[in-house]
Amino acid sequence: MKNQLEKIRQSALEAVKSADMMQDIEALRIKCLGKKGELTAILKQMGKLSAEERPAIGQLANEIRGKIEQAIEEKTKEIKRKEQEAKLLSEKIDVTLPGKATKLGSRHPLTVVLDDIKEIFVGMGFDIVDGPEVELDYYNFEALNIPKDHPARDTQDTFYITDNIVLRTQTSPVQIRVMEQQKPPIRIISPGRVYRSDAVDATHSPVFHQIEGLVVDKGITFADLKGTLETFVKRLYGEDTVVRFRPHHFPFTEPSAELDVQCFNCHGEGCRLCKGEGWIEILGCGMVHPDVLRNGGIDPEEYSGFALGYGLERVCMRRYGIDDLRLFFENDVRFLKQFD
């Protein structure tokens, strides 16, 4: 048994000396000193020894255990030190290297203009309201005085989920939802994405942004609409901006009008930008049709209102002189960084 203990000591110390990883040390500790280890197995045989041999063998076994434990502890410290040195070496930083500039993003031009528009309307007492982009046919068309057989649907062909669920073609459905939930006075704008089945070109996209406005109260007239829009346009484009209203037709407003601004480039004389007309169309507007008020649960005999709607991309293009709508969606950094 004494020879067995010496063999265990010798082999264990040699194994500790050659170990270079923590898992090797742990495996050695379990092999020699664990509950089912070699040294423990020897000690379990102590009962077979005579009374005179037990003290000597027991003392030798304890000495060998102590030497192995000490060797394992020292090797563990050595391995940890080497691992720490290797980690520090791999993670060292050369403080003499020049710093790397952090590239900061900036607001998209559409966001810049939208924030300005929101600020203008909030300053006039409007609330900002959002609504679903996947909309019921009723809210997108029928409640806005556009029944299923109305020709206006041809100009607003959209993407149908089912026969009664569509991707909204305008943010006007938000107006109906607000009228259903809120009693007048109402003064809101509702910006958001809209969808139409248009081919992509310099002035069209199947996805774009629209801003609708709605005011409903007692005694609202076209004069209120005119004053609101003139204030908005002058705040957006400058106090010297000249506007005009042209009669038009929309199913959900009566009377209806288009709002034009005098061309920024030629000041009314006619040029390529305004196609020789001297004026540029900005938005559509009008007094809310009595049927639309009724569909929203509001009595047109007691209340009246006006509505307006325009494309955010169109306003942004004219503000910055951009001639291709696709630039807004292509994520070309060369284009976007101009608005930092």
Tab-separated table of C-alpha atoms in Angstrom:
chain	number	residue	atom	x	y	z
A	1	MET	CA	0.000	0.000	0.000
A	2	LYS	CA	2.932	2.286	0.700
A	3	ASN	CA	4.188	1.725	-2.823
A	4	GLN	CA	0.757	2.521	-4.223
A	5	LEU	CA	0.659	5.819	-2.326
A	6	GLU	CA	4.099	6.768	-3.644
A	7	LYS	CA	3.032	6.007	-7.220
A	8	ILE	CA	-0.044	8.212	-6.754
A	9	ARG	CA	2.098	11.054	-5.414
A	10	GLN	CA	4.644	10.812	-8.212
A	11	SER	CA	2.128	10.582	-11.034
A	12	ALA	CA	-0.032	13.352	-9.550
A	13	LEU	CA	2.862	15.801	-9.141
A	14	GLU	CA	4.080	15.106	-12.683
A	15	ALA	CA	0.578	15.637	-14.046
A	16	VAL	CA	0.273	18.939	-12.146
A	17	LYS	CA	3.593	20.109	-13.510
A	18	SER	CA	2.593	19.420	-17.134
A	19	ALA	CA	-0.933	20.880	-16.863
A	20	ASP	CA	-1.503	24.236	-18.619
A	21	MET	CA	-5.274	24.679	-18.488
A	22	MET	CA	-7.743	24.991	-15.609
A	23	GLN	CA	-9.842	22.059	-16.836
A	24	ASP	CA	-6.736	19.824	-16.684
A	25	ILE	CA	-6.128	20.805	-13.062
A	26	GLU	CA	-9.774	20.203	-12.136
A	27	ALA	CA	-9.743	16.791	-13.810
A	28	LEU	CA	-6.570	15.879	-11.897
A	29	ARG	CA	-8.037	16.987	-8.580
A	30	ILE	CA	-11.096	14.780	-9.094
A	31	LYS	CA	-8.943	11.828	-10.221
A	32	CYS	CA	-6.621	11.940	-7.196
A	33	LEU	CA	-8.573	13.602	-4.364
A	34	GLY	CA	-12.239	13.188	-5.255
A	35	LYS	CA	-14.706	10.960	-3.415
A	36	LYS	CA	-14.018	8.243	-5.960
A	37	GLY	CA	-10.399	9.259	-6.501
A	38	GLU	CA	-7.277	7.094	-6.309
A	39	LEU	CA	-6.163	8.333	-2.883
A	40	THR	CA	-9.621	7.833	-1.403
A	41	ALA	CA	-9.710	4.290	-2.772
A	42	ILE	CA	-6.436	3.497	-1.002
A	43	LEU	CA	-7.668	4.890	2.308
A	44	LYS	CA	-10.777	2.723	2.123
A	45	GLN	CA	-8.481	-0.281	2.332
A	46	MET	CA	-7.012	0.820	5.678
A	47	GLY	CA	-9.235	-1.707	7.458
A	48	LYS	CA	-7.186	-4.540	6.026
A	49	LEU	CA	-4.011	-3.313	7.732
A	50	SER	CA	-2.786	-4.334	11.142
A	51	ALA	CA	-3.082	-1.970	14.090
A	52	GLU	CA	0.667	-1.228	13.925
A	53	GLU	CA	0.617	-0.330	10.161
A	54	ARG	CA	-2.431	1.954	10.166
A	55	PRO	CA	-0.843	5.032	11.838
A	56	ALA	CA	2.155	5.043	9.520
A	57	ILE	CA	0.105	4.542	6.353
A	58	GLY	CA	-2.464	7.112	7.508
A	59	GLN	CA	0.250	9.690	8.174
A	60	LEU	CA	1.854	9.020	4.757
A	61	ALA	CA	-1.500	9.323	2.995
A	62	ASN	CA	-2.177	12.698	4.661
A	63	GLU	CA	1.288	13.953	3.711
A	64	ILE	CA	0.762	12.926	0.076
A	65	ARG	CA	-2.724	14.550	0.037
A	66	GLY	CA	-1.220	17.761	1.390
A	67	LYS	CA	1.576	17.823	-1.222
A	68	ILE	CA	-0.862	17.196	-4.076
A	69	GLU	CA	-3.265	19.900	-2.802
A	70	GLN	CA	-0.396	22.376	-2.451
A	71	ALA	CA	0.885	21.587	-5.941
A	72	ILE	CA	-2.627	21.998	-7.394
A	73	GLU	CA	-3.122	25.339	-5.603
A	74	GLU	CA	0.207	26.731	-6.831
A	75	LYS	CA	-0.443	25.520	-10.401
A	76	THR	CA	-3.918	27.057	-10.324
A	77	LYS	CA	-2.492	30.452	-9.375
A	78	GLU	CA	0.123	30.152	-12.122
A	79	ILE	CA	-2.446	29.296	-14.789
A	80	LYS	CA	-4.778	32.156	-13.705
A	81	ARG	CA	-1.879	34.602	-13.810
A	82	LYS	CA	-0.939	33.523	-17.335
A	83	GLU	CA	-4.564	33.751	-18.477
A	84	GLN	CA	-4.853	37.260	-17.044
A	85	GLU	CA	-1.648	38.347	-18.770
A	86	ALA	CA	-2.867	36.943	-22.089
A	87	LYS	CA	-6.210	38.709	-21.690
A	88	LEU	CA	-4.577	42.033	-20.891
A	89	LEU	CA	-2.256	41.644	-23.854
A	90	SER	CA	-5.126	40.934	-26.241
A	91	GLU	CA	-7.265	43.796	-24.911
A	92	LYS	CA	-4.629	46.461	-24.677
A	93	ILE	CA	-5.408	49.844	-26.204
A	94	ASP	CA	-2.906	52.030	-27.935
A	95	VAL	CA	-3.764	55.411	-26.430
A	96	THR	CA	-1.527	57.153	-28.980
A	97	LEU	CA	-3.849	56.219	-31.865
A	98	PRO	CA	-6.082	59.042	-33.132
A	99	GLY	CA	-9.719	58.801	-32.078
A	100	LYS	CA	-12.455	57.671	-34.435
A	101	ALA	CA	-15.116	60.274	-35.051
A	102	THR	CA	-18.637	59.090	-34.259
A	103	LYS	CA	-20.941	59.445	-37.225
A	104	LEU	CA	-24.192	60.985	-36.106
A	105	GLY	CA	-27.410	60.654	-38.023
A	106	SER	CA	-29.774	63.505	-38.763
A	107	ARG	CA	-33.469	63.986	-39.260
A	108	HIS	CA	-34.921	62.926	-42.589
A	109	PRO	CA	-36.136	65.895	-44.686
A	110	LEU	CA	-39.692	64.572	-44.446
A	111	THR	CA	-39.376	64.538	-40.663
A	112	VAL	CA	-37.976	68.075	-40.651
A	113	VAL	CA	-40.912	69.425	-42.654
A	114	LEU	CA	-43.482	67.350	-40.737
A	115	ASP	CA	-42.177	68.667	-37.411
A	116	ASP	CA	-42.448	72.237	-38.722
A	117	ILE	CA	-46.019	71.604	-39.907
A	118	LYS	CA	-46.973	70.099	-36.549
A	119	GLU	CA	-45.526	73.093	-34.734
A	120	ILE	CA	-47.525	75.496	-36.926
A	121	PHE	CA	-50.842	73.729	-36.384
A	122	VAL	CA	-50.265	73.084	-32.678
A	123	GLY	CA	-49.595	76.812	-32.380
A	124	MET	CA	-53.072	77.395	-33.843
A	125	GLY	CA	-54.674	75.097	-31.257
A	126	PHE	CA	-54.817	71.847	-33.229
A	127	ASP	CA	-54.327	68.394	-31.723
A	128	ILE	CA	-52.319	65.674	-33.498
A	129	VAL	CA	-54.219	62.392	-33.914
A	130	ASP	CA	-53.119	59.061	-35.357
A	131	GLY	CA	-55.140	56.222	-36.836
A	132	PRO	CA	-54.799	52.723	-38.330
A	133	GLU	CA	-53.051	52.269	-41.671
A	134	VAL	CA	-55.017	49.069	-42.303
A	135	GLU	CA	-58.520	50.441	-42.490
A	136	LEU	CA	-62.108	49.347	-43.009
A	137	ASP	CA	-63.643	50.154	-46.372
A	138	TYR	CA	-66.390	52.008	-44.532
A	139	TYR	CA	-64.035	54.535	-42.921
A	140	ASN	CA	-61.785	54.898	-45.951
A	141	PHE	CA	-64.553	55.355	-48.518
A	142	GLU	CA	-68.197	55.048	-47.572
A	143	ALA	CA	-68.226	57.289	-44.497
A	144	LEU	CA	-66.434	59.925	-46.604
A	145	ASN	CA	-69.299	60.021	-49.108
A	146	ILE	CA	-67.591	57.629	-51.551
A	147	PRO	CA	-69.910	54.614	-52.015
A	148	LYS	CA	-68.769	51.461	-53.777
A	149	ASP	CA	-70.006	52.637	-57.205
A	150	HIS	CA	-68.522	56.166	-56.936
A	151	PRO	CA	-66.059	57.080	-59.737
A	152	ALA	CA	-63.699	58.668	-57.197
A	153	ARG	CA	-62.661	55.173	-56.194
A	154	ASP	CA	-60.965	54.786	-59.566
A	155	THR	CA	-58.518	57.585	-58.719
A	156	GLN	CA	-57.801	56.107	-55.288
A	157	ASP	CA	-57.234	52.476	-56.213
A	158	THR	CA	-55.604	50.854	-53.211
A	159	PHE	CA	-54.411	47.517	-51.862
A	160	TYR	CA	-57.209	45.289	-50.580
A	161	ILE	CA	-56.701	42.844	-47.724
A	162	THR	CA	-60.289	41.612	-48.070
A	163	ASP	CA	-63.379	43.107	-49.685
A	164	ASN	CA	-63.901	45.223	-46.559
A	165	ILE	CA	-60.328	45.829	-45.350
A	166	VAL	CA	-57.891	48.024	-47.257
A	167	LEU	CA	-54.637	49.892	-46.846
A	168	ARG	CA	-55.895	53.437	-46.371
A	169	THR	CA	-55.620	55.783	-49.352
A	170	GLN	CA	-55.713	58.903	-47.194
A	171	THR	CA	-55.670	59.882	-43.535
A	172	SER	CA	-59.250	61.213	-43.804
A	173	PRO	CA	-60.652	58.073	-42.043
A	174	VAL	CA	-59.119	59.457	-38.853
A	175	GLN	CA	-61.531	62.384	-39.124
A	176	ILE	CA	-64.562	60.067	-39.040
A	177	ARG	CA	-63.151	58.119	-36.105
A	178	VAL	CA	-62.526	61.333	-34.156
A	179	MET	CA	-66.043	62.651	-34.870
A	180	GLU	CA	-67.501	59.358	-33.626
A	181	GLN	CA	-65.555	59.545	-30.372
A	182	GLN	CA	-65.414	63.280	-29.639
A	183	LYS	CA	-68.060	65.959	-29.519
A	184	PRO	CA	-67.312	69.348	-31.121
A	185	PRO	CA	-65.370	71.551	-30.920
A	186	ILE	CA	-62.854	69.485	-32.908
A	187	ARG	CA	-59.556	70.824	-34.198
A	188	ILE	CA	-57.118	68.132	-35.361
A	189	ILE	CA	-54.491	67.180	-37.919
A	190	SER	CA	-53.712	63.530	-38.714
A	191	PRO	CA	-50.370	62.849	-40.437
A	192	GLY	CA	-49.371	59.361	-41.534
A	193	ARG	CA	-48.528	56.864	-44.263
A	194	VAL	CA	-51.074	56.118	-46.981
A	195	TYR	CA	-51.130	53.655	-49.871
A	196	ARG	CA	-52.317	53.769	-53.461
A	197	SER	CA	-51.727	51.411	-56.350
A	198	ASP	CA	-49.521	53.840	-58.271
A	199	ALA	CA	-46.513	53.053	-60.445
A	200	VAL	CA	-43.254	54.440	-59.068
A	201	ASP	CA	-41.911	57.482	-60.889
A	202	ALA	CA	-40.535	60.930	-60.086
A	203	THR	CA	-43.870	62.154	-58.701
A	204	HIS	CA	-45.700	58.972	-57.620
A	205	SER	CA	-45.172	56.198	-55.110
A	206	PRO	CA	-47.420	53.394	-53.813
A	207	VAL	CA	-46.456	54.551	-50.313
A	208	PHE	CA	-46.387	58.208	-49.318
A	209	HIS	CA	-47.382	60.503	-46.460
A	210	GLN	CA	-50.446	62.675	-46.106
A	211	ILE	CA	-51.651	65.217	-43.589
A	212	GLU	CA	-55.358	65.807	-43.088
A	213	GLY	CA	-56.889	68.600	-41.052
A	214	LEU	CA	-60.381	68.902	-39.580
A	215	VAL	CA	-62.191	71.652	-37.706
A	216	VAL	CA	-65.789	71.226	-36.533
A	217	ASP	CA	-67.680	73.714	-34.371
A	218	LYS	CA	-70.655	76.011	-34.403
A	219	GLY	CA	-70.492	78.791	-36.977
A	220	ILE	CA	-67.431	77.582	-38.913
A	221	THR	CA	-67.297	79.177	-42.376
A	222	PHE	CA	-65.089	79.180	-45.444
A	223	ALA	CA	-63.519	82.353	-44.090
A	224	ASP	CA	-62.134	80.336	-41.173
A	225	LEU	CA	-60.674	77.825	-43.628
A	226	LYS	CA	-59.135	80.580	-45.719
A	227	GLY	CA	-57.572	82.318	-42.728
A	228	THR	CA	-56.194	79.052	-41.315
A	229	LEU	CA	-54.576	78.036	-44.599
A	230	GLU	CA	-53.125	81.470	-45.314
A	231	THR	CA	-51.543	81.472	-41.854
A	232	PHE	CA	-50.187	77.963	-42.384
A	233	VAL	CA	-48.699	78.669	-45.822
A	234	LYS	CA	-47.065	81.946	-44.766
A	235	ARG	CA	-45.556	80.311	-41.683
A	236	LEU	CA	-44.245	77.431	-43.794
A	237	TYR	CA	-42.946	79.286	-46.859
A	238	GLY	CA	-42.558	82.874	-45.681
A	239	GLU	CA	-44.745	85.907	-45.056
A	240	ASP	CA	-44.391	87.105	-48.646
A	241	THR	CA	-46.042	83.941	-50.018
A	242	VAL	CA	-49.031	84.643	-52.269
A	243	VAL	CA	-51.923	82.157	-52.293
A	244	ARG	CA	-55.098	81.631	-54.265
A	245	PHE	CA	-58.118	79.346	-54.023
A	246	ARG	CA	-59.573	77.600	-57.094
A	247	PRO	CA	-62.974	75.874	-57.151
A	248	HIS	CA	-62.673	72.088	-57.213
A	249	HIS	CA	-64.647	68.967	-56.329
A	250	PHE	CA	-64.119	66.448	-53.556
A	251	PRO	CA	-66.823	63.943	-52.527
A	252	PHE	CA	-66.407	64.704	-48.828
A	253	THR	CA	-66.429	68.545	-48.953
A	254	GLU	CA	-68.866	71.061	-50.412
A	255	PRO	CA	-67.882	73.648	-51.509
A	256	SER	CA	-64.354	72.455	-52.301
A	257	ALA	CA	-61.205	74.212	-53.465
A	258	GLU	CA	-57.573	73.734	-54.402
A	259	LEU	CA	-55.020	75.971	-52.730
A	260	ASP	CA	-52.178	77.236	-54.945
A	261	VAL	CA	-49.123	79.271	-54.039
A	262	GLN	CA	-47.417	81.643	-56.408
A	263	CYS	CA	-44.347	80.003	-57.938
A	264	PHE	CA	-41.278	80.602	-55.785
A	265	ASN	CA	-39.046	80.634	-58.842
A	266	CYS	CA	-40.784	82.960	-61.290
A	267	HIS	CA	-43.203	84.786	-58.941
A	268	GLY	CA	-46.161	84.231	-61.240
A	269	GLU	CA	-44.544	84.835	-64.633
A	270	GLY	CA	-44.359	81.164	-65.627
A	271	CYS	CA	-41.369	78.834	-65.709
A	272	ARG	CA	-40.355	75.162	-65.941
A	273	LEU	CA	-40.956	74.578	-62.233
A	274	CYS	CA	-44.595	75.674	-62.384
A	275	LYS	CA	-45.061	74.410	-65.956
A	276	GLY	CA	-45.635	77.931	-67.203
A	277	GLU	CA	-48.677	78.548	-65.006
A	278	GLY	CA	-47.091	80.832	-62.423
A	279	TRP	CA	-48.833	78.899	-59.618
A	280	ILE	CA	-48.168	75.592	-57.840
A	281	GLU	CA	-50.903	73.437	-56.347
A	282	ILE	CA	-50.350	72.712	-52.646
A	283	LEU	CA	-53.451	71.087	-51.190
A	284	GLY	CA	-57.164	70.394	-51.401
A	285	CYS	CA	-59.720	71.729	-48.955
A	286	GLY	CA	-63.365	72.591	-48.424
A	287	MET	CA	-66.313	72.681	-46.076
A	288	VAL	CA	-67.168	69.249	-44.656
A	289	HIS	CA	-70.097	67.715	-46.529
A	290	PRO	CA	-73.244	67.433	-44.359
A	291	ASP	CA	-73.441	63.681	-45.065
A	292	VAL	CA	-69.886	63.220	-43.753
A	293	LEU	CA	-70.837	65.074	-40.564
A	294	ARG	CA	-73.850	62.782	-40.170
A	295	ASN	CA	-71.682	59.712	-40.715
A	296	GLY	CA	-69.496	60.965	-37.878
A	297	GLY	CA	-72.516	61.355	-35.590
A	298	ILE	CA	-72.631	65.164	-35.794
A	299	ASP	CA	-75.742	67.175	-36.631
A	300	PRO	CA	-74.986	69.397	-39.685
A	301	GLU	CA	-77.897	71.656	-38.723
A	302	GLU	CA	-76.037	72.606	-35.533
A	303	TYR	CA	-72.374	72.283	-36.535
A	304	SER	CA	-70.250	72.985	-39.583
A	305	GLY	CA	-66.607	72.394	-40.338
A	306	PHE	CA	-63.788	72.462	-42.824
A	307	ALA	CA	-61.220	69.893	-43.907
A	308	LEU	CA	-57.903	70.035	-45.716
A	309	GLY	CA	-55.443	67.473	-47.000
A	310	TYR	CA	-52.056	67.462	-48.686
A	311	GLY	CA	-49.101	65.236	-49.408
A	312	LEU	CA	-46.070	65.689	-47.185
A	313	GLU	CA	-43.651	64.709	-49.967
A	314	ARG	CA	-45.094	67.376	-52.264
A	315	VAL	CA	-44.692	70.095	-49.657
A	316	CYS	CA	-41.153	68.932	-48.860
A	317	MET	CA	-40.156	68.802	-52.547
A	318	ARG	CA	-41.262	72.372	-53.078
A	319	ARG	CA	-39.616	73.603	-49.919
A	320	TYR	CA	-36.198	72.195	-50.837
A	321	GLY	CA	-36.433	72.239	-54.639
A	322	ILE	CA	-36.354	68.420	-54.923
A	323	ASP	CA	-37.485	67.149	-58.329
A	324	ASP	CA	-37.752	63.384	-57.714
A	325	LEU	CA	-39.932	61.869	-54.995
A	326	ARG	CA	-37.981	58.585	-55.068
A	327	LEU	CA	-35.027	60.263	-53.355
A	328	PHE	CA	-36.976	60.285	-50.091
A	329	PHE	CA	-37.107	56.479	-49.951
A	330	GLU	CA	-33.787	55.329	-51.433
A	331	ASN	CA	-31.716	55.983	-48.280
A	332	ASP	CA	-28.863	57.470	-50.300
A	333	VAL	CA	-26.541	59.096	-47.771
A	334	ARG	CA	-25.304	61.547	-50.391
A	335	PHE	CA	-28.831	62.937	-50.570
A	336	LEU	CA	-29.760	62.725	-46.894
A	337	LYS	CA	-26.596	64.369	-45.531
A	338	GLN	CA	-27.558	67.604	-47.273
A	339	PHE	CA	-30.173	68.079	-44.549
A	340	ASP	CA	-27.822	67.690	-41.538
